[in-house]
Amino acid sequence: MSLYQEYLDEIETRKAEGLSPKPIDAGDLTKEIIAQIKDANHPHRADSLHFFIYNTLPGTTSAAGEKAAYLKEIALGETVVEEISVAFAFELLSHMKGGPSVSVLLDLALGDAADVAAQAAAVLKTQVFLYDADMARLKEAFEAGNAIAKELLESYTAAEFFTKLPEIDEEIEVVTYVAAEGDISTDLLSPGNQAHSRADRELHGKCFISETAQKEVEALKIKHPDARVMLIAEKGTMGVGSSRMSGVNNVALWTGQQASPYVPFVNIAPVVAGTNGISPIFLTTVGVTGGIGVDLKNWVKKVDEDGNPVINNDGNAVLEQKYSVETGTVLKINTKAKKLYSADGSEELVDMAGSFTPQKMEFMKAGGSYAIVFGKKLQTFAAETLGVEAPQVFAPSKEISHEGQGLTAVEKIFNKNARGTTPGKTLHAGSDVRVTVNIVGSQDTTGLMTMQELEAMAATVVSPSVDGAYQSGCHTASVWDLKAQENTPRLMKFMNDFGLVTGRDPKGVYHSMTDVIHKVLNDITVSDWDITIGGDSHTRMSKGVAFGADSGTVALALATGEASMPVPESVKVTFKGQMADHMDFRDVVHATQAQMLAQHGDNVFQGRVIEVHIGTLLADQAFTFTDWTAEMKAKASVCISTDETLIGSLELAKSRIQIMIDKGMEHESGMLARLIAKADQRIAEIKSGEKPALTPDDNAKYFAEVVVDLDQIVEPMIADPDVNNVDVSKRYTHDTIRPISFYKAEKKVDLGFVGSCMVHKGDIKIVAQMLRNLEAANGSVEFNAPLVVTAPTYNIIDELKAEGDWAILQKYSGFEFDDSKPKETARTEYENILYLERPGCNLCMGNQEKAAKGDTVLATSTRLFQGRVVADLPEKKGESLLGSTPVVVLSAILGRTPTLEEYKVAVEGIDLTKFAPPKPAAGMARSMHY
């Protein structure tokens, strides 16, 4: 059977599911389609033409290579196709955005046919996705005296690819659609359990909110044809939780604008809004597509005559509506005035200056941030080649500097890694800069989209300025189903070829690792001055500063070694008092959230960097805190360590990286060995005093400060989704922190889960020791609820086996993973036994394994979103409560939450994570740079 016939069969299958033909990325299929176009009498010629023009993916796909080559034949007159004129051939090339198309355009522009060269040059002036090889060709031709090459370089220097684009509309009419009340997780827009379909944009679009919502959005578009639908989180924040390009893609698919008539299901420019604004990661992703994010502020705290907030019976501030955004409300955005108005423009509703910074307006004009990043690079190259100074076309980097003001830790990191800023100028929070990215991580459920983004921007190799890059397999580790079998090997090969160290060996030599990506990134980050970008909101390292990002930003970081973002404000978190012996460090994390809210009323962490002074804990333990900051809605976190602690963390990182090398995971480029060398260099700097561990300046300025009193932490705490709160906006947030005594030992627990990125080796050892203690006291251990245990990495399991802890876990396990025969179907029912699952995300991800519907789950995880770990039943809502490892284990054994006394007995003699506030050293040494 021909590939084309197979494609037709697939089309029929998709048609039955209400789907269009899948966009073509395969070169062999495109070859057949071209052959059928050339055959004037072929029965499928008309359809083949349609597929060639409208349904072939651009960039560096093999299909794009075949398409560009055929269009070159048409442009040169070597082939005549009645339906594709020479002018139309150039138009199609202009929409292919780099890779083979740019190569063809350069061939034509630098060729001997003057009329063809002129047409090719006209198209090239609109292109920005040129890479080193393309630029080298231009430079060589210019130096050889080629007039077209000079003309192109002059155009690029003037940035005509940007200046000749139409300006954004001054007035944009929008019609509102309230997607939900309260915080809207990206799970609502792109559910984790549909991760397998994200690369198939039309198919994945079917999971956007609900079928009802999709019909309502379509009805609004029909009723208001001149308006853009604005998706709203009423009384909440839009896009909290995971960093999902797929979420923005789905919003754009249903409410945005088509990027190109020749590229199906790629939409841009969505308008999203929230009463409390947009989650930082989600807002970055909106910028990738040239969209608009709106902080509505349509509900405000009601105040009394003295200006104090009015409090209700639950102790929460009473909100009053400033203006209505109920579904179907027509509003107007004025991009010049930067304000949101009523439909007739008579009433100003909210200032939108933050939505229309010069940089964001450039993204909107260019159709996304990628074009600006590549455009700036292209302009710089052209000006340098011509030996002229590039004119100021783009908005200058926003540089904010306060004389006499010190630097926070994150400000120091940004100053060190900034690119293209005024030499010698010190930058403070609010500055908007390009920075070097040292470490990049791609995970498997977004990795396929990162592949697409890299292909679309015509990138072929990881930037040489990136120190370390890793592709994980952790998000689909639980079940080796047909979707994983199809997608994972393909992803791993692409990323390994691109230059990344990969969890799975494309050649099948080393054992496949499903280690949790955040743990691996935490190990390969080998400097406290590094910047990390990772394809997940929990990219929060305990060394340097790390930012969770969408798949597109990850692709951009891999391709360019850069990211663009404002220097964030910081909130300083310090500790006082003494931690009780029976408390776990996870309770310090919960206490930080609770005490912050008590001290400030509002979540001062949201959108900012948490600078946590936690210097006495090594990287593994400190990561428990930094990882959690994603749920605090923080943009990132920075760990302030003592010199001794940082050296210990770096030595630990070196040993972990060496294990990766020993297992055969080293890339042919020698990436892992270079990371060890970099760690050695950093250790030497610290020991010599040349460059001590990163610390902020004493006179640094913070948005707020939080002091956590360890003496107040007297019993374990649980983050409760509070699923029955009468105020919908209070459900499924991480702000409801309750002591276990609140539940009076009456809260039934249907399943316990110890796993995800929030646990380390010490947590699994706690499970083992609790089993030993209970066995010694009672003769055996009986589980009254299932307990699922998932170690984050294989290294941990190896160490537990060597230290004798794995044996006790095996003794009580009713299921232990077997990599030689991995599960091919997800578990739907659980027995009251211990399950030892494969390293990876497991229940926390919610895309493969789930608890039974309506269950109450107590987990060490991070996710308490509705439907993530556990779905609802009609008569009972599923609950995902979050607590420490000892609380989870004991609750699974009891089948309920424990009393404080039961808990104390169970952990007696167990060495829980010890933590004491670091003592400030007199005359603390500062970095020589600052």
Short mmCIF file of C-alpha atoms in Angstrom, two decimals, residues 94-424:
data_model
loop_
_atom_site.label_atom_id
_atom_site.label_comp_id
_atom_site.label_asym_id
_atom_site.label_seq_id
_atom_site.Cartn_x
_atom_site.Cartn_y
_atom_site.Cartn_z
CA SER A 94 7.49 33.03 2.48
CA HIS A 95 5.13 31.16 4.80
CA MET A 96 7.54 28.28 5.43
CA LYS A 97 9.58 30.28 7.96
CA GLY A 98 13.14 29.04 7.74
CA GLY A 99 15.11 25.87 7.23
CA PRO A 100 14.87 24.42 3.70
CA SER A 101 12.80 27.37 2.49
CA VAL A 102 15.48 29.91 3.44
CA SER A 103 18.12 27.72 1.84
CA VAL A 104 16.10 27.65 -1.39
CA LEU A 105 15.47 31.41 -1.25
CA LEU A 106 19.20 32.05 -0.82
CA ASP A 107 19.95 29.75 -3.77
CA LEU A 108 17.56 31.78 -5.89
CA ALA A 109 18.56 35.21 -4.57
CA LEU A 110 22.26 34.59 -5.05
CA GLY A 111 21.77 32.82 -8.39
CA ASP A 112 22.31 34.08 -11.93
CA ALA A 113 18.66 34.65 -12.96
CA ALA A 114 18.20 38.36 -12.17
CA ASP A 115 14.38 38.43 -12.24
CA VAL A 116 14.16 35.35 -10.00
CA ALA A 117 16.84 36.74 -7.68
CA ALA A 118 14.88 39.95 -7.21
CA GLN A 119 11.71 38.04 -6.28
CA ALA A 120 13.62 35.80 -3.90
CA ALA A 121 15.30 38.79 -2.28
CA ALA A 122 11.93 40.46 -1.75
CA VAL A 123 10.74 37.40 0.16
CA LEU A 124 14.00 37.01 2.11
CA LYS A 125 13.62 40.57 3.41
CA THR A 126 10.54 39.38 5.27
CA GLN A 127 12.24 36.37 6.86
CA VAL A 128 13.92 36.26 10.30
CA PHE A 129 14.65 32.57 10.92
CA LEU A 130 18.16 32.59 9.51
CA TYR A 131 20.82 30.48 11.24
CA ASP A 132 24.61 30.55 11.26
CA ALA A 133 24.98 28.65 7.98
CA ASP A 134 22.48 30.99 6.25
CA MET A 135 24.23 34.07 7.59
CA ALA A 136 27.62 32.69 6.57
CA ARG A 137 26.37 32.30 2.97
CA LEU A 138 25.15 35.90 2.95
CA LYS A 139 28.41 37.21 4.37
CA GLU A 140 30.49 35.27 1.88
CA ALA A 141 28.38 36.51 -1.05
CA PHE A 142 28.59 40.11 0.20
CA GLU A 143 32.37 39.92 0.55
CA ALA A 144 32.50 38.53 -3.00
CA GLY A 145 30.68 41.65 -4.23
CA ASN A 146 27.17 40.24 -4.72
CA ALA A 147 24.75 43.19 -4.97
CA ILE A 148 21.71 41.20 -3.78
CA ALA A 149 23.60 40.10 -0.67
CA LYS A 150 24.40 43.74 0.13
CA GLU A 151 20.77 44.72 -0.47
CA LEU A 152 19.59 42.00 1.93
CA LEU A 153 22.08 42.99 4.61
CA GLU A 154 20.99 46.62 4.35
CA SER A 155 17.36 45.56 4.70
CA TYR A 156 18.17 43.42 7.75
CA THR A 157 20.17 46.24 9.32
CA ALA A 158 17.12 48.48 8.95
CA ALA A 159 14.98 45.61 10.31
CA GLU A 160 12.50 45.96 7.46
CA PHE A 161 11.22 42.48 8.33
CA PHE A 162 9.69 44.20 11.36
CA THR A 163 9.19 47.86 10.40
CA LYS A 164 7.13 47.01 7.31
CA LEU A 165 4.66 44.88 9.26
CA PRO A 166 1.24 46.47 9.85
CA GLU A 167 0.78 48.14 13.24
CA ILE A 168 -1.52 46.51 15.76
CA ASP A 169 -5.07 47.80 15.79
CA GLU A 170 -5.61 50.81 18.01
CA GLU A 171 -9.00 49.52 19.12
CA ILE A 172 -9.81 45.85 19.73
CA GLU A 173 -13.36 44.81 20.49
CA VAL A 174 -13.68 41.78 22.78
CA VAL A 175 -16.58 39.69 24.01
CA THR A 176 -16.14 37.94 27.34
CA TYR A 177 -16.34 34.24 28.11
CA VAL A 178 -16.04 33.22 31.76
CA ALA A 179 -14.36 29.82 31.67
CA ALA A 180 -14.70 29.29 35.43
CA GLU A 181 -14.76 31.02 38.80
CA GLY A 182 -11.59 30.97 40.87
CA ASP A 183 -8.11 30.09 39.68
CA ILE A 184 -8.08 28.39 36.29
CA SER A 185 -5.45 25.69 35.99
CA THR A 186 -3.90 24.89 32.65
CA ASP A 187 -5.41 21.45 33.27
CA LEU A 188 -8.78 22.94 32.30
CA LEU A 189 -7.37 24.22 29.03
CA SER A 190 -5.13 21.24 28.23
CA PRO A 191 -5.73 18.27 30.55
CA GLY A 192 -2.74 16.20 31.59
CA ASN A 193 -4.56 12.97 30.72
CA GLN A 194 -4.67 14.15 27.09
CA ALA A 195 -0.94 14.89 26.91
CA HIS A 196 -0.41 12.27 24.20
CA SER A 197 -2.39 14.32 21.67
CA ARG A 198 -0.73 17.72 22.16
CA ALA A 199 1.30 17.53 18.97
CA ASP A 200 -1.94 16.92 17.02
CA ARG A 201 -3.37 20.38 17.56
CA GLU A 202 -6.84 19.80 16.17
CA LEU A 203 -7.31 16.58 18.13
CA HIS A 204 -5.97 18.13 21.32
CA GLY A 205 -8.32 21.06 20.83
CA LYS A 206 -11.23 18.71 21.50
CA CYS A 207 -10.25 18.59 25.19
CA PHE A 208 -10.43 22.37 25.67
CA ILE A 209 -12.63 22.99 28.78
CA SER A 210 -15.70 21.01 27.62
CA GLU A 211 -17.88 20.41 24.58
CA THR A 212 -20.45 22.77 26.05
CA ALA A 213 -17.85 25.51 26.45
CA GLN A 214 -16.62 24.98 22.90
CA LYS A 215 -20.16 25.40 21.56
CA GLU A 216 -20.67 28.52 23.66
CA VAL A 217 -17.44 30.06 22.39
CA GLU A 218 -18.43 29.31 18.80
CA ALA A 219 -21.84 30.88 19.39
CA LEU A 220 -20.20 34.05 20.71
CA LYS A 221 -17.98 34.24 17.62
CA ILE A 222 -21.02 33.98 15.36
CA LYS A 223 -22.98 36.56 17.36
CA HIS A 224 -20.02 38.97 17.54
CA PRO A 225 -18.10 38.48 14.27
CA ASP A 226 -16.02 41.63 14.74
CA ALA A 227 -14.99 40.85 18.31
CA ARG A 228 -12.31 38.60 19.74
CA VAL A 229 -13.35 36.24 22.52
CA MET A 230 -11.61 37.06 25.82
CA LEU A 231 -11.29 33.98 28.05
CA ILE A 232 -11.69 34.87 31.73
CA ALA A 233 -10.90 33.45 35.17
CA GLU A 234 -13.58 35.20 37.25
CA LYS A 235 -12.46 35.92 40.82
CA GLY A 236 -9.20 34.10 40.14
CA THR A 237 -5.89 33.87 38.29
CA MET A 238 -5.72 32.55 34.73
CA GLY A 239 -3.31 29.74 33.84
CA VAL A 240 -1.98 28.57 37.20
CA GLY A 241 -0.17 25.26 37.55
CA SER A 242 1.73 23.54 34.79
CA SER A 243 3.50 25.48 32.10
CA ARG A 244 1.62 24.50 28.99
CA MET A 245 2.07 25.84 25.50
CA SER A 246 -0.72 23.41 24.66
CA GLY A 247 -3.05 25.37 26.94
CA VAL A 248 -2.35 28.61 25.09
CA ASN A 249 -2.51 26.75 21.77
CA ASN A 250 -5.98 25.50 22.66
CA VAL A 251 -7.16 28.96 23.70
CA ALA A 252 -5.77 30.36 20.45
CA LEU A 253 -7.31 27.53 18.42
CA TRP A 254 -10.78 28.39 19.71
CA THR A 255 -10.50 32.15 20.13
CA GLY A 256 -7.38 33.38 18.27
CA GLN A 257 -6.37 34.17 14.71
CA GLN A 258 -4.85 31.85 12.10
CA ALA A 259 -1.10 32.45 11.80
CA SER A 260 -0.94 31.48 8.11
CA PRO A 261 -3.56 30.32 5.60
CA TYR A 262 -1.12 27.61 4.53
CA VAL A 263 -0.46 26.11 7.97
CA PRO A 264 -3.49 24.42 9.55
CA PHE A 265 -4.47 24.65 13.24
CA VAL A 266 -1.68 27.03 14.21
CA ASN A 267 -3.42 30.05 15.69
CA ILE A 268 -1.96 33.03 17.52
CA ALA A 269 -2.99 36.14 19.44
CA PRO A 270 -5.45 34.89 22.08
CA VAL A 271 -6.87 37.32 24.64
CA VAL A 272 -6.92 35.93 28.19
CA ALA A 273 -7.82 37.58 31.46
CA GLY A 274 -8.22 37.02 35.17
CA THR A 275 -9.59 39.01 38.06
CA ASN A 276 -6.16 38.51 39.66
CA GLY A 277 -4.29 38.58 36.39
CA ILE A 278 -2.38 35.83 34.62
CA SER A 279 0.04 33.28 36.09
CA PRO A 280 3.63 34.36 35.24
CA ILE A 281 4.51 31.26 33.23
CA PHE A 282 1.22 31.32 31.34
CA LEU A 283 1.67 35.02 30.58
CA THR A 284 5.09 34.31 29.06
CA THR A 285 3.47 31.68 26.85
CA VAL A 286 0.79 34.13 25.77
CA GLY A 287 3.63 36.42 24.68
CA VAL A 288 5.11 33.61 22.58
CA THR A 289 1.97 33.77 20.45
CA GLY A 290 1.64 37.55 20.43
CA GLY A 291 -1.45 37.42 22.63
CA ILE A 292 -2.83 39.80 25.23
CA GLY A 293 -3.04 39.11 28.96
CA VAL A 294 -5.40 41.27 31.02
CA ASP A 295 -5.35 41.89 34.77
CA LEU A 296 -9.04 42.74 35.19
CA LYS A 297 -9.17 43.77 38.86
CA ASN A 298 -12.95 43.59 38.50
CA TRP A 299 -13.43 42.37 42.08
CA VAL A 300 -11.91 44.40 44.91
CA LYS A 301 -11.86 44.14 48.67
CA LYS A 302 -14.74 45.90 50.35
CA VAL A 303 -13.53 48.39 52.96
CA ASP A 304 -15.18 50.06 55.90
CA GLU A 305 -15.27 53.78 56.71
CA ASP A 306 -11.72 53.60 58.06
CA GLY A 307 -10.41 51.95 54.92
CA ASN A 308 -9.98 48.54 56.54
CA PRO A 309 -11.07 45.37 54.68
CA VAL A 310 -14.48 43.99 55.67
CA ILE A 311 -14.08 40.39 56.87
CA ASN A 312 -16.72 37.65 56.60
CA ASN A 313 -17.45 34.86 59.09
CA ASP A 314 -14.73 32.66 57.57
CA GLY A 315 -12.09 35.31 58.14
CA ASN A 316 -11.82 36.15 54.44
CA ALA A 317 -12.08 39.61 52.95
CA VAL A 318 -15.46 40.43 51.38
CA LEU A 319 -15.17 41.23 47.68
CA GLU A 320 -17.35 43.64 45.75
CA GLN A 321 -17.71 43.87 42.01
CA LYS A 322 -16.16 46.90 40.37
CA TYR A 323 -17.57 46.04 36.93
CA SER A 324 -19.14 43.01 35.29
CA VAL A 325 -17.43 40.65 32.84
CA GLU A 326 -20.19 38.04 32.69
CA THR A 327 -20.16 35.93 29.55
CA GLY A 328 -21.29 37.86 26.49
CA THR A 329 -20.22 41.31 27.74
CA VAL A 330 -18.74 43.43 24.94
CA LEU A 331 -15.74 45.57 25.92
CA LYS A 332 -13.10 47.57 24.08
CA ILE A 333 -9.33 47.52 24.46
CA ASN A 334 -7.51 50.67 23.37
CA THR A 335 -3.91 49.73 22.64
CA LYS A 336 -2.81 53.36 22.36
CA ALA A 337 -4.37 54.54 25.62
CA LYS A 338 -3.56 51.10 27.11
CA LYS A 339 -6.90 50.84 28.86
CA LEU A 340 -9.99 48.62 28.92
CA TYR A 341 -13.26 50.44 28.27
CA SER A 342 -16.98 49.68 28.26
CA ALA A 343 -18.55 48.76 24.92
CA ASP A 344 -19.32 52.35 23.95
CA GLY A 345 -15.99 53.64 25.23
CA SER A 346 -17.57 55.96 27.77
CA GLU A 347 -16.28 54.23 30.92
CA GLU A 348 -12.67 53.39 31.71
CA LEU A 349 -12.63 50.02 33.49
CA VAL A 350 -8.98 49.20 34.13
CA ASP A 351 -5.52 50.42 33.19
CA MET A 352 -3.68 47.96 30.90
CA ALA A 353 -0.22 49.53 30.81
CA GLY A 354 1.29 46.23 31.98
CA SER A 355 -0.32 44.44 29.02
CA PHE A 356 1.12 46.85 26.49
CA THR A 357 4.74 47.41 27.35
CA PRO A 358 6.86 48.29 24.31
CA GLN A 359 8.26 44.75 24.27
CA LYS A 360 4.84 43.08 24.44
CA MET A 361 3.52 45.32 21.69
CA GLU A 362 6.43 44.22 19.51
CA PHE A 363 5.46 40.59 20.11
CA MET A 364 1.89 41.41 19.07
CA LYS A 365 3.00 43.21 15.91
CA ALA A 366 5.38 40.39 14.92
CA GLY A 367 2.92 37.59 15.68
CA GLY A 368 4.94 36.29 18.61
CA SER A 369 8.16 36.65 20.57
CA TYR A 370 10.25 34.27 18.43
CA ALA A 371 10.29 36.67 15.48
CA ILE A 372 11.59 39.46 17.73
CA VAL A 373 14.34 37.33 19.28
CA PHE A 374 15.58 36.11 15.90
CA GLY A 375 15.05 39.51 14.31
CA LYS A 376 17.30 41.27 16.80
CA LYS A 377 20.00 38.66 16.24
CA LEU A 378 19.69 39.03 12.46
CA GLN A 379 19.87 42.84 12.65
CA THR A 380 23.02 42.68 14.78
CA PHE A 381 24.68 40.26 12.36
CA ALA A 382 23.82 42.39 9.32
CA ALA A 383 25.08 45.62 10.86
CA GLU A 384 28.34 43.99 11.95
CA THR A 385 28.85 42.49 8.48
CA LEU A 386 28.32 45.87 6.82
CA GLY A 387 30.46 47.59 9.44
CA VAL A 388 27.74 50.03 10.43
CA GLU A 389 25.81 50.77 13.60
CA ALA A 390 22.36 49.24 13.71
CA PRO A 391 19.58 51.83 14.02
CA GLN A 392 17.34 51.75 17.12
CA VAL A 393 14.31 49.95 15.70
CA PHE A 394 13.22 47.74 18.55
CA ALA A 395 12.20 48.99 21.95
CA PRO A 396 15.39 49.32 23.97
CA SER A 397 15.92 46.96 26.86
CA LYS A 398 14.24 48.52 29.85
CA GLU A 399 17.10 49.35 32.19
CA ILE A 400 16.18 50.36 35.73
CA SER A 401 19.01 51.30 38.04
CA HIS A 402 18.77 52.85 41.50
CA GLU A 403 21.87 54.65 42.70
CA GLY A 404 23.11 53.35 46.04
CA GLN A 405 20.67 50.42 46.17
CA GLY A 406 22.09 46.94 46.61
CA LEU A 407 21.15 43.84 44.67
CA THR A 408 18.99 40.89 45.59
CA ALA A 409 20.30 37.45 44.71
CA VAL A 410 18.23 37.20 41.53
CA GLU A 411 19.26 40.70 40.47
CA LYS A 412 22.90 39.61 40.80
CA ILE A 413 22.25 36.54 38.64
CA PHE A 414 20.53 38.62 35.96
CA ASN A 415 23.31 41.22 35.96
CA LYS A 416 25.91 38.51 35.45
CA ASN A 417 24.02 36.81 32.61
CA ALA A 418 22.54 39.87 30.84
CA ARG A 419 23.16 40.33 27.12
CA GLY A 420 22.97 43.52 25.11
CA THR A 421 22.64 45.90 28.07
CA THR A 422 24.53 49.11 28.69
CA PRO A 423 28.09 48.14 29.75
CA GLY A 424 28.77 48.82 33.42
#
